Coordinates of C-alpha atoms and ligand atoms in Angstrom, one line a residue:
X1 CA 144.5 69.7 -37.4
X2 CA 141.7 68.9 -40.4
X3 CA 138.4 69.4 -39.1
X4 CA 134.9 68.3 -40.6
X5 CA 131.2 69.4 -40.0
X6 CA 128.3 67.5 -39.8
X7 CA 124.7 68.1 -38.1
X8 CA 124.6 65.1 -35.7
X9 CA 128.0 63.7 -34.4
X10 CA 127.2 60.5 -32.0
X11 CA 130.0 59.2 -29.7
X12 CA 129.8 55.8 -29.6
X13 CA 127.9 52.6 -32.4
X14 CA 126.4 50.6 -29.5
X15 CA 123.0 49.7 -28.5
X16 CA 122.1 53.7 -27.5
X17 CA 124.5 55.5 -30.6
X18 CA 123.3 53.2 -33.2
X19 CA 119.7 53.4 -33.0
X20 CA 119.8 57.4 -32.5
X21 CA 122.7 57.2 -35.8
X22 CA 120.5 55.3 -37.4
X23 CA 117.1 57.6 -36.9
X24 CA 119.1 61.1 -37.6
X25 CA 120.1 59.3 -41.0
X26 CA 116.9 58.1 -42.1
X27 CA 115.4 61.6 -41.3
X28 CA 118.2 63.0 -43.8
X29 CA 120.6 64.5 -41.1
X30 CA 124.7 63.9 -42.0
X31 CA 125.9 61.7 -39.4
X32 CA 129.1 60.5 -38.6
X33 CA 129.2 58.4 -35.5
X34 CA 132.5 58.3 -34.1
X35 CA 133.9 54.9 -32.3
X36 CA 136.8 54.2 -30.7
X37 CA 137.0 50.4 -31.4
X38 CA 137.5 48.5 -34.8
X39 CA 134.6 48.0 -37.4
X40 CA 135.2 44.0 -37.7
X41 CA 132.5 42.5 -40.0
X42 CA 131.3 39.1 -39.9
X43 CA 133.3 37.6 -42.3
X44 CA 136.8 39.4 -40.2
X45 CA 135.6 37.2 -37.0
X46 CA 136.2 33.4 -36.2
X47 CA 135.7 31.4 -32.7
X48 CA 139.2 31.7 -31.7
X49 CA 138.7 33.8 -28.1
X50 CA 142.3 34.2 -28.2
X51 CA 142.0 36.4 -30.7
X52 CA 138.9 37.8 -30.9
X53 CA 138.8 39.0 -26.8
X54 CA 141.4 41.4 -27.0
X55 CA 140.0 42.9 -30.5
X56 CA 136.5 43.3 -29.5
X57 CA 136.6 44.2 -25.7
X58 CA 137.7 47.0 -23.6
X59 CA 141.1 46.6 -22.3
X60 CA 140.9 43.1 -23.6
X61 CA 138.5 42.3 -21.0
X62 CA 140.6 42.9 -18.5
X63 CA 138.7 46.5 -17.2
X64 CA 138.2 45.9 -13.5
X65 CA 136.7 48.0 -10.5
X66 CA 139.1 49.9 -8.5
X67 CA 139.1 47.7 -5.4
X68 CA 140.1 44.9 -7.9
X69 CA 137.3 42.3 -6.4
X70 CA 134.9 42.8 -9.8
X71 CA 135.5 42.3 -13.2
X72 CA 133.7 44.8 -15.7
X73 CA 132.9 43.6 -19.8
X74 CA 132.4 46.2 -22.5
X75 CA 132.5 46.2 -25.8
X76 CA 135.1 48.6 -28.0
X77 CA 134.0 47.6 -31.1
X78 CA 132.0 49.2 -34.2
X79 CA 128.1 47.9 -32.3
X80 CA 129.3 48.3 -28.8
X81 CA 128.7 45.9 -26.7
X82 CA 126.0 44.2 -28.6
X83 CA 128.5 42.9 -31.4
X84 CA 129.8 40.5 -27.9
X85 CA 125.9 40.3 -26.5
X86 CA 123.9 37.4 -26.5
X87 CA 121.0 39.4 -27.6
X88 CA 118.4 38.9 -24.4
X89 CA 115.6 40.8 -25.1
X90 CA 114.0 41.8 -21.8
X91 CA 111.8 45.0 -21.3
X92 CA 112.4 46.8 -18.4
X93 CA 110.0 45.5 -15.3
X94 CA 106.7 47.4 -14.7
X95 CA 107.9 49.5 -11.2
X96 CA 111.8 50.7 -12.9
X97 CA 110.0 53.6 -15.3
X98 CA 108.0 54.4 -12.0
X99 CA 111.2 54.7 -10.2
X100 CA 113.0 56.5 -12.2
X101 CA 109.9 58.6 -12.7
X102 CA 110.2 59.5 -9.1
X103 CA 113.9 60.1 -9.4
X104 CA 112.8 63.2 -12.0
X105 CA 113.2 61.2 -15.0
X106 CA 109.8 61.8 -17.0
X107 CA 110.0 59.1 -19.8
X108 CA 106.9 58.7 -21.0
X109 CA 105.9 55.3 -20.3
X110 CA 103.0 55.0 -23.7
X111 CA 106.0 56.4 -25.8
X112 CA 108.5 54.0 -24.2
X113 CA 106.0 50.9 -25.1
X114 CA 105.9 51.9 -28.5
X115 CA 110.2 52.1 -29.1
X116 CA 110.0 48.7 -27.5
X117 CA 107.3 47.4 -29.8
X118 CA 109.4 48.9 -32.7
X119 CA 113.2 47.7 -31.3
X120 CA 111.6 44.4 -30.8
X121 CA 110.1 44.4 -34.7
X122 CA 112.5 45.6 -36.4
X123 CA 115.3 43.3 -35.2
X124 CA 113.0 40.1 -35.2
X125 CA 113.1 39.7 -31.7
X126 CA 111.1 36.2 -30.5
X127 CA 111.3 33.3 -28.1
X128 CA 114.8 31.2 -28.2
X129 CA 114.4 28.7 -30.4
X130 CA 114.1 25.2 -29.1
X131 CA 116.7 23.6 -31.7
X132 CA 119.1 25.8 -30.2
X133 CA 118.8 24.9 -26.6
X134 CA 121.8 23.2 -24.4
X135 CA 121.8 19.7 -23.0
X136 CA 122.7 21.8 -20.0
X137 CA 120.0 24.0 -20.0
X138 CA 117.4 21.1 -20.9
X139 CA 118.7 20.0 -17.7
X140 CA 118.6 23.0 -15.4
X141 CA 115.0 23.6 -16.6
X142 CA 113.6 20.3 -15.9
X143 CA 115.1 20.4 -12.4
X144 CA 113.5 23.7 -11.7
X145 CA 109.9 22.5 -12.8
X146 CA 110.6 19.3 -10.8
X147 CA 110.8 22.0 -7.5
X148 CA 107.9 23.5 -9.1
X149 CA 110.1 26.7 -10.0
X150 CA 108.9 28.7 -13.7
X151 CA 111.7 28.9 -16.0
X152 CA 110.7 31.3 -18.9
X153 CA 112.4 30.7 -22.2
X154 CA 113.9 33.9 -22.9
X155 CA 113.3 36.0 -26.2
X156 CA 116.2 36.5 -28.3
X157 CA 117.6 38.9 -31.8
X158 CA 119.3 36.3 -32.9
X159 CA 118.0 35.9 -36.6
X160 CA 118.8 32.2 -38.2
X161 CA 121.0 31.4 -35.4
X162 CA 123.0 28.1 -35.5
X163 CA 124.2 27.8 -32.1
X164 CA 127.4 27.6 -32.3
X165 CA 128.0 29.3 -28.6
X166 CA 130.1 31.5 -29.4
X167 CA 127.7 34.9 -29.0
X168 CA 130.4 37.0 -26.7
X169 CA 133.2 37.0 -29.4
X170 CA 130.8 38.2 -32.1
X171 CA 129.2 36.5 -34.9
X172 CA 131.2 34.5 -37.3
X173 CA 127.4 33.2 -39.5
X174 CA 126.0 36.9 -39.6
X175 CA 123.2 36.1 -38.0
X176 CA 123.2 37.9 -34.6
X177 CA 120.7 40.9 -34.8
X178 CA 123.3 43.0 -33.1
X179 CA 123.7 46.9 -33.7
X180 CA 126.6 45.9 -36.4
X181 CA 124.5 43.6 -38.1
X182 CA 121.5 46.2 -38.0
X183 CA 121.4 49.7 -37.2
X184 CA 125.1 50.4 -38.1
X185 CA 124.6 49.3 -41.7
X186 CA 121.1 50.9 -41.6
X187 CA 122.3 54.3 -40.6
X188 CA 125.4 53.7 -43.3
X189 CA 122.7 53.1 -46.0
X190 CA 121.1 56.7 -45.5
X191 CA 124.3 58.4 -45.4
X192 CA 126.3 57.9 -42.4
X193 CA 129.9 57.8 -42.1
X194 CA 131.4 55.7 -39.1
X195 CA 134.6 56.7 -38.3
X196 CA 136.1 53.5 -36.6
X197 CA 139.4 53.2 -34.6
X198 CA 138.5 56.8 -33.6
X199 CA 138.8 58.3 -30.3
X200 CA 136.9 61.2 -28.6
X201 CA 139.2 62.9 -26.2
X202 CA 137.1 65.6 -25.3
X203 CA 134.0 67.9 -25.7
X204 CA 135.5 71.5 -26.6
X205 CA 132.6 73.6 -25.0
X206 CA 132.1 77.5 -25.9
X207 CA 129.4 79.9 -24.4
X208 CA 127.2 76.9 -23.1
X209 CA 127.5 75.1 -26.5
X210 CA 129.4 71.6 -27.8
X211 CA 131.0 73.5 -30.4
X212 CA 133.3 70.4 -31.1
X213 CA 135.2 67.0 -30.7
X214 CA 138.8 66.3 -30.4
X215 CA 139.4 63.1 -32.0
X216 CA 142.7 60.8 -31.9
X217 CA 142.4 58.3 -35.0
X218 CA 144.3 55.0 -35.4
X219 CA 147.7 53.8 -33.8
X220 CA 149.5 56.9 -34.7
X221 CA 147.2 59.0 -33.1
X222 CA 146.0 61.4 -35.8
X223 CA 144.4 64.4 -34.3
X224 CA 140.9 66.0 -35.6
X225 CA 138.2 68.2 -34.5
X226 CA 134.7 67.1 -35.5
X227 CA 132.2 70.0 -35.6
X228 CA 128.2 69.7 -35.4
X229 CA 125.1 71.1 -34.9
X230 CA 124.3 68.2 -32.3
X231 CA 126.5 65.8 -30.4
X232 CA 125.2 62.7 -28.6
X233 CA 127.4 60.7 -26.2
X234 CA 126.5 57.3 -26.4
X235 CA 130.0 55.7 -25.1
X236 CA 127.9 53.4 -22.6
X237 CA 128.1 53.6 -18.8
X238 CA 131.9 54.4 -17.4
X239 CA 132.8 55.5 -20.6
X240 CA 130.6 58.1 -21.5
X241 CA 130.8 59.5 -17.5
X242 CA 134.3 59.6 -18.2
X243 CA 134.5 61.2 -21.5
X244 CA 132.2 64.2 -20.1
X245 CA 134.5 64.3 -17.0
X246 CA 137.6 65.2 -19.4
X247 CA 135.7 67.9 -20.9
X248 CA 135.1 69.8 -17.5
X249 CA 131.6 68.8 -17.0
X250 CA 131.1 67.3 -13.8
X251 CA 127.6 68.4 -11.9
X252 CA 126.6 65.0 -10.7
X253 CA 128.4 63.6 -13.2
X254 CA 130.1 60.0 -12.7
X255 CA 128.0 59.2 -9.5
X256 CA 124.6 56.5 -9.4
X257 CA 126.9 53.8 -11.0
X258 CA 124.8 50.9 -10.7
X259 CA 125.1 47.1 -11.9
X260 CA 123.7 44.0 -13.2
X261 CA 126.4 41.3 -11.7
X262 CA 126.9 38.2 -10.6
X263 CA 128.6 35.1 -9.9
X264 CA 128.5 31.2 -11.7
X265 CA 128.2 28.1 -10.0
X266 CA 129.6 25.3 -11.7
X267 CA 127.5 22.0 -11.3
X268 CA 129.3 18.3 -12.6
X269 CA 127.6 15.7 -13.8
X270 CA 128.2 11.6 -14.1
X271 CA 127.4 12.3 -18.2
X272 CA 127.6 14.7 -21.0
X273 CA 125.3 17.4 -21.5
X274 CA 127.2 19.4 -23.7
X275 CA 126.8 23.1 -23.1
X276 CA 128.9 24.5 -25.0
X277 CA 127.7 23.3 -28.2
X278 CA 124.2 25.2 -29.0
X279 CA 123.4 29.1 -27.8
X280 CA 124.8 29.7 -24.4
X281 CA 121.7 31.8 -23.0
X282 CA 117.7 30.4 -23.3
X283 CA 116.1 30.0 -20.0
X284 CA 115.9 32.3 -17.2
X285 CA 114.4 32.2 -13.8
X286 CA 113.3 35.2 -12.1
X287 CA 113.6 34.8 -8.1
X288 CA 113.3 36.7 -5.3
X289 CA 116.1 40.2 -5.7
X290 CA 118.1 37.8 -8.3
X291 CA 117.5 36.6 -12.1
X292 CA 119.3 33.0 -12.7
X293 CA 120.4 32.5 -16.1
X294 CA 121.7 29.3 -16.9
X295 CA 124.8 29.4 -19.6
X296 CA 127.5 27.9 -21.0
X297 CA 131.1 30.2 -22.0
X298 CA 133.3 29.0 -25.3
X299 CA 136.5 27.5 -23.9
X300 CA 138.7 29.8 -22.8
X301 CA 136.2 32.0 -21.0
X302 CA 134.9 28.6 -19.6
X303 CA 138.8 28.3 -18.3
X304 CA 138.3 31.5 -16.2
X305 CA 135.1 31.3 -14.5
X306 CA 135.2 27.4 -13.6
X307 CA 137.2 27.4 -10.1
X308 CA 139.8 25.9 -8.8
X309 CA 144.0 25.8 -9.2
X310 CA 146.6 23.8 -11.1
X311 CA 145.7 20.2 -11.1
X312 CA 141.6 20.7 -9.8
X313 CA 141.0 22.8 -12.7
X314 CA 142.7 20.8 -15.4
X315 CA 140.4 17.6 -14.1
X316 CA 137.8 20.2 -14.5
X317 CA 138.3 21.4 -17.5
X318 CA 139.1 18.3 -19.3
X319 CA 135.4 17.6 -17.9
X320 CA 134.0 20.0 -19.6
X321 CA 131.1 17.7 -21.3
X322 CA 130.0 16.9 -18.0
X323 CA 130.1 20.7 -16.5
X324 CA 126.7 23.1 -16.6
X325 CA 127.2 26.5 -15.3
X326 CA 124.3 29.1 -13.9
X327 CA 124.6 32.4 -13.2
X328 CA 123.1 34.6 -10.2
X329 CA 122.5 37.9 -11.4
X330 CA 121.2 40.7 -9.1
X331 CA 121.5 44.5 -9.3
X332 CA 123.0 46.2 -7.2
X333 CA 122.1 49.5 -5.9
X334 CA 123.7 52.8 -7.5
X335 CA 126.3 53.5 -5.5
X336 CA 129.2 53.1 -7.7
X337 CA 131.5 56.1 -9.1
X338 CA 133.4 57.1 -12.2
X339 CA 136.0 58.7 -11.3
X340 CA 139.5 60.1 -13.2
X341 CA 142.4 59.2 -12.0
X342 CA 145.0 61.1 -10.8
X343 CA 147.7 58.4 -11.3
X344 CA 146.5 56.8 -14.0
X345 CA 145.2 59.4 -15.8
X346 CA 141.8 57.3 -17.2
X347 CA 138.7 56.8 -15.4
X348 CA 138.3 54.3 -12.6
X349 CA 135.5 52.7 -11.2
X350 CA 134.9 53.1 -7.6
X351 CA 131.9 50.4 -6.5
X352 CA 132.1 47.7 -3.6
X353 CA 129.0 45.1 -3.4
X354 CA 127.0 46.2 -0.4
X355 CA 126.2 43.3 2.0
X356 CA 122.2 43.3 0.4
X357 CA 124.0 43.1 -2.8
X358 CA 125.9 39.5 -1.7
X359 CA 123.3 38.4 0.6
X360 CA 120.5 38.1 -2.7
X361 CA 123.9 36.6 -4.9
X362 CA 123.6 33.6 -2.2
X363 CA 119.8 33.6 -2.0
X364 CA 120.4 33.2 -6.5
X365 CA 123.4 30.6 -6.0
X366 CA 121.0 28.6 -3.2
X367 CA 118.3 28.2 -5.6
X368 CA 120.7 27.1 -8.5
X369 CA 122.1 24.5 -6.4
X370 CA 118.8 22.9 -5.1
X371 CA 117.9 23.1 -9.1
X372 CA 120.9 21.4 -9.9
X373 CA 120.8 18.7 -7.4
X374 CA 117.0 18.1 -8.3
X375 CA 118.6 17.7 -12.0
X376 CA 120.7 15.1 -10.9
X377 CA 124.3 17.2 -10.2
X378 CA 127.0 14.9 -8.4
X379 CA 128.9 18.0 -6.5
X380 CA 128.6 21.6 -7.2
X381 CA 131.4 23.5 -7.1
X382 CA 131.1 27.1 -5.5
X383 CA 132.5 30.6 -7.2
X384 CA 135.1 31.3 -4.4
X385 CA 138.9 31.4 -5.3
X386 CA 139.5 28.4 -2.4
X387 CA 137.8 25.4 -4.1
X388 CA 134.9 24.7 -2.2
X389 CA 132.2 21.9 -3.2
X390 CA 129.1 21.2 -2.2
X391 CA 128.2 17.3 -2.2
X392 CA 124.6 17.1 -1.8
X393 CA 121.4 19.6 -0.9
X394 CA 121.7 18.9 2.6
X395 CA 124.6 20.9 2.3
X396 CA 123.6 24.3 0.1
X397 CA 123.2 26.5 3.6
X398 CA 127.4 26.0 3.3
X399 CA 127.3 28.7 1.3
X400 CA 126.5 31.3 3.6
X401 CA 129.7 30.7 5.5
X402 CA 131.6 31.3 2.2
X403 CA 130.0 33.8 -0.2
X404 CA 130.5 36.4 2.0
X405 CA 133.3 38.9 0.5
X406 CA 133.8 39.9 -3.6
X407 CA 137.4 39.3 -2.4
X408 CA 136.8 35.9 -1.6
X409 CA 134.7 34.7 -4.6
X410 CA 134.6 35.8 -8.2
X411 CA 132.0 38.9 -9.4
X412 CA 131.5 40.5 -12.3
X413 CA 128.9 42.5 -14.7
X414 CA 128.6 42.9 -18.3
X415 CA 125.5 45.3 -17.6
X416 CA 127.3 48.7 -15.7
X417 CA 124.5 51.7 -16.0
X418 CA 124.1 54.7 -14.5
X419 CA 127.2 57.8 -14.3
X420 CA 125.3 60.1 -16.1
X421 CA 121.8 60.2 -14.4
X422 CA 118.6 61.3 -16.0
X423 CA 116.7 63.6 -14.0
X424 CA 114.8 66.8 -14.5
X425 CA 116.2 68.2 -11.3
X426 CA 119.5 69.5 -12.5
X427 CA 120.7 69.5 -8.1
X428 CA 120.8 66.0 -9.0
X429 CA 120.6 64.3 -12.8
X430 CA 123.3 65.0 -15.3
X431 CA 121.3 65.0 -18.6
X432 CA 117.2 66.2 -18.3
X433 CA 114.2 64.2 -19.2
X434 CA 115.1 66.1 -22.5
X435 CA 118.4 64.0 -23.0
X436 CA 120.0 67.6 -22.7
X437 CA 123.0 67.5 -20.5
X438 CA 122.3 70.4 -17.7
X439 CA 122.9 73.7 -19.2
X440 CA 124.1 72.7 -22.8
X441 CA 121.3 72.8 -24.9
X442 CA 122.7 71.2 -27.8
X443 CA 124.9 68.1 -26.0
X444 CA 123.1 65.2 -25.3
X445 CA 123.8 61.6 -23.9
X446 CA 122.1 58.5 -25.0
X447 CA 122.8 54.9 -23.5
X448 CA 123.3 53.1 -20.4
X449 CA 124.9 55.4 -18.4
X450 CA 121.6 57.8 -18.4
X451 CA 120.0 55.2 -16.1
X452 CA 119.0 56.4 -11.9
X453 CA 119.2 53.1 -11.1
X454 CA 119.3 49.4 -12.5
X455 CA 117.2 48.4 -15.0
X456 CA 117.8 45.3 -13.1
X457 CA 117.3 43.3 -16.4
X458 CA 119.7 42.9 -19.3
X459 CA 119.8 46.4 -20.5
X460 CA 120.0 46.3 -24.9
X461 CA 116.5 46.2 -25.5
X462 CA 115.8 48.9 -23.0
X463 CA 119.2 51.0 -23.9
X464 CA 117.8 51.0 -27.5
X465 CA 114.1 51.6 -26.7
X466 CA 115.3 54.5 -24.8
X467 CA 117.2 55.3 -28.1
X468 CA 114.6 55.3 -30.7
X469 CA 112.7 57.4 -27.9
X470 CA 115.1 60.4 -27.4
X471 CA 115.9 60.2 -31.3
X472 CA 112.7 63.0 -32.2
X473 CA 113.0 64.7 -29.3
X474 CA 116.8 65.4 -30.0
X475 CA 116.2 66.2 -33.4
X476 CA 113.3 68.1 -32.8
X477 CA 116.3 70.5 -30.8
X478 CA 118.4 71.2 -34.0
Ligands
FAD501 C1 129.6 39.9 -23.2 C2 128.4 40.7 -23.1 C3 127.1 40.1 -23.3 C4 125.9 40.8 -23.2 N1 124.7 40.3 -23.5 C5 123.6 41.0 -23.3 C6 122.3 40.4 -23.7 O1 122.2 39.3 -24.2 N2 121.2 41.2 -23.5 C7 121.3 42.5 -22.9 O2 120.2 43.1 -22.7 N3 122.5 43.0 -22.6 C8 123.6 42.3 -22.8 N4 124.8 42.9 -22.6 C9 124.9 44.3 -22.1 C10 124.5 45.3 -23.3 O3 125.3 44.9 -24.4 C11 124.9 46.7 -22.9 O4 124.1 47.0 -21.7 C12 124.5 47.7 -23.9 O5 125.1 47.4 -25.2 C13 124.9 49.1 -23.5 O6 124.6 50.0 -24.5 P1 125.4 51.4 -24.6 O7 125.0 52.1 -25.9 O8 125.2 52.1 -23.3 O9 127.0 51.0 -24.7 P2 127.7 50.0 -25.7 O10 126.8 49.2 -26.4 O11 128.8 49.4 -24.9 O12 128.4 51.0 -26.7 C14 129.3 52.0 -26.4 C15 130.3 52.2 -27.5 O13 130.9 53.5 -27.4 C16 132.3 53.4 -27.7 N5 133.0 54.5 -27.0 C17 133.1 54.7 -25.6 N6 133.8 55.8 -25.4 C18 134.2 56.4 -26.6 C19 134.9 57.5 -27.0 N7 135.4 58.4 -26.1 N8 135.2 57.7 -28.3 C20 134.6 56.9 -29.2 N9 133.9 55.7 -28.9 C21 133.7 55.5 -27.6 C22 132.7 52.0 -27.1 O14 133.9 51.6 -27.7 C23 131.5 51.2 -27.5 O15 131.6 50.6 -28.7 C24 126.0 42.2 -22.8 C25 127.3 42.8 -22.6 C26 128.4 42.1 -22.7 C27 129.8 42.7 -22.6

């Protein structure tokens, strides 16, 4: 088995392992960042979803919760899940720091300003721009304001975007301010090596050090063992819970899985609005437990999330033109669990949607429909797997009757956290407010999964805030 040495070895290129990557290079540490998916540059990438899905995501997208009622998108990909994001900025609300604070997570919250100030500068982050905004979305927003609702345009890393819509199967143009457009090829330029199509198996831990990786490379499974001064797991909620879980470290470890997730209503209209063809994601509207983002999928992804079966769907989809979509996105408490499974031998997710959790979905699906019919929507068409529409507003309290079960209508998050809690107290946090996992002074974890509870916003800016944070502090350790 060949074996290298470095000082910092990060596990994982995604919002969290690129920024800390890119900070250990630039203060002249060797880095190599290891990543299990492929380094696919811009010019490698094209708006076929049929190809680019099952390259770019984990398990092709497929990854679902144990009780099968949720789907789950991550990235497995050189920039994580940022290379499929749509780049929302949003800065974690004023009571979560507070929270977690409580929870024995001591971030500084003058520090955490500043890495937010700095994330948001260096990757260009500002309001969406207006060229860029759907006919849908126009739509959506001047129904809210006509029910006297404040949509906020959302800000956005999305450099010279064209809008082409296709954000969630990379970025054909270059243009995204993901972590492989930016800190990847940042930390590359001072020196660090990213070892692509590279898997961590485990953490070999000797005398309560990380004293190395295991490493599988490629389709034929090459085996290596990585050695470093430092190791920072950055494999993103799930992942990195589970990666810690096969290397016998388990105090705590796995539990407080929390999510941003939702469900889409799908409104039709007598003409064309054409969503699909400009940025899917510009507006938001915060509401009482729920965020609504009005958005717009390429095609095929379209195909899945607009309901109904055989010949309902086809009419549907061949009215695509006439279809705009809105998402009601809450978070959900952390109450979710990586677990590894005995049968299958990887991790599974263990999380069912609390009756809280579905009761703010409908209050989030009841304002979208009242926005949509006061935008001038024919029929609505509900997210359950019977086809179910609603024909006018008189009508919205219907969906109380039927958004009732996850096995009934169709969930899913692209924002998992939590697994790998931050507290001080070590009865109850995995890593301490030090990044330190419990009792290993020289292992540390950086992204999503360190989160007590949802961030309850889309988590990049705050993953990488948190990043360029811990980055000192870690190094300050070595
Ligand atoms: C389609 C989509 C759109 C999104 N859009 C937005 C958005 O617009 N705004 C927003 O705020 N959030 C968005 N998100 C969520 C956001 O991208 C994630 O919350 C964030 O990237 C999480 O950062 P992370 O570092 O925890 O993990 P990730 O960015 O997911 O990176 C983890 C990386 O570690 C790798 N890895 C895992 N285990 C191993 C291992 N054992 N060995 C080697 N490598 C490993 C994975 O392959 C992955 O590349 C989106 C997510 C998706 C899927």
């Amino acid at each position: 088995m060949t074996s290298e040495t470095c000082d910092v070895c990060v596990i994982g290129s995604g919002a969290g392992g690129s920024v800390i990557a890119c900070r250990a290079a630039q203060a002249g540490r060797s880095v190599v960042v290891i990543e299990r998916g492929p380094y696919l540059r811009a010019a490698q990438m094209n708006d076929s979803e049929i190809e680019m899905i099952p390259r770019l995501y984990k398990d092709g997208g497929l990854h679902m919760n144990s009780g099968l009622d949720m789907f789950i998108l991550q990235g497995t990909c050189v920039g994580g899940s940022t290379t499929l994001s749509n780049m929302v900025m949003m800065r974690a609300p004023e009571a979560v720091l507070p929270a977690w604070r409580s929870f024995g997570a001591e971030l500084d919250p003058a520090a955490m300003a500043r890495s937010y100030d700095t994330i948001e500068r260096e990757l260009g982050t500002a309001e969406s721009d207006p060229t860029t905004h759907s006919g849908s979305t126009r739509r959506f927003v001047a129904g809210a304001r006509s029910l006297g609702l404040s949509p906020r345009r959302m800000r956005k890393a999305l450099g010279a975007c064209r809008g082409c819509g296709n954000c969630n199967i990379g970025c054909a143009f270059d243009t995204k301010r993901s972590a492989l457009a930016t800190y990847v090829p940042w930390a590359e330029r001072h020196g660090a090596r990213i070892l692509a199509d590279t898997e961590v198996d485990r953490i070999e831990i000797r005398r309560g050090r990380a004293a190395a990786v295991h490493v599988r490379t490629g389709h034929g499974g090459e085996r290596s063992r990585i050695v470093a001064k430092q190791f920072v797991v950055a494999g993103g909620a799930i992942n990195s819970s589970a990666l810690l879980l096969r290397s016998g470290i388990r105090k705590n470890v796995g539990s407080r899985v929390s999510f941003n997730a939702g469900s889409m209503m799908v409104a039709e209209f007598d003409e064309p609005l054409d969503g699909y063809d400009a940025d899917q994601m510009t507006w938001f509207l915060p509401g009482d437990g729920f965020i609504i983002e009005p958005t717009h999928n390429p095609l095929m992804s379209a195909a899945l999330t607009t309901p109904g079966w055989l010949d309902e769907h086809e009419r549907l989809m061949r009215r695509q033109r006439h279809l705009a979509y809105a998402g009601s996105l809450i978070s959900t408490g952390p109450t979710g669990r990586v677990v590894q499974s005995p049968f299958w031998g990887h991790e599974e997710t263990r999380f069912r949607a609390s009756p809280d959790d579905v009761a703010a979905l409908r209050r989030g699906l009841k304002v979208i429909s009242e926005v949509f019919f006061a935008a001038g929507a024919r029929r609505l068409i509900l997210p359950t797997h019977r086809f179910r529409t609603i024909e006018s507003a008189s009508a919205i309290d219907t969906i109380d009757e039927h958004v009732v079960s996850t096995r009934h209508f169709s969930f899913g998050s692209a924002h998992p956290q939590g697994g790998n809690a931050m507290s001080s107290d070590a009865s109850v946090g995995v890593v301490g407010s030090d990044f330190a996992v419990h009792g290993l002074e020289n292992l540390f974890v950086c992204d999503a999964s360190i989160f007590p509870s949802s961030v309850t916003v889309n988590p990049i800016s705050t993953v990488m805030a948190i990043a360029d944070y811990a980055a000192p502090r870690i190094l300050a350790r070595a």
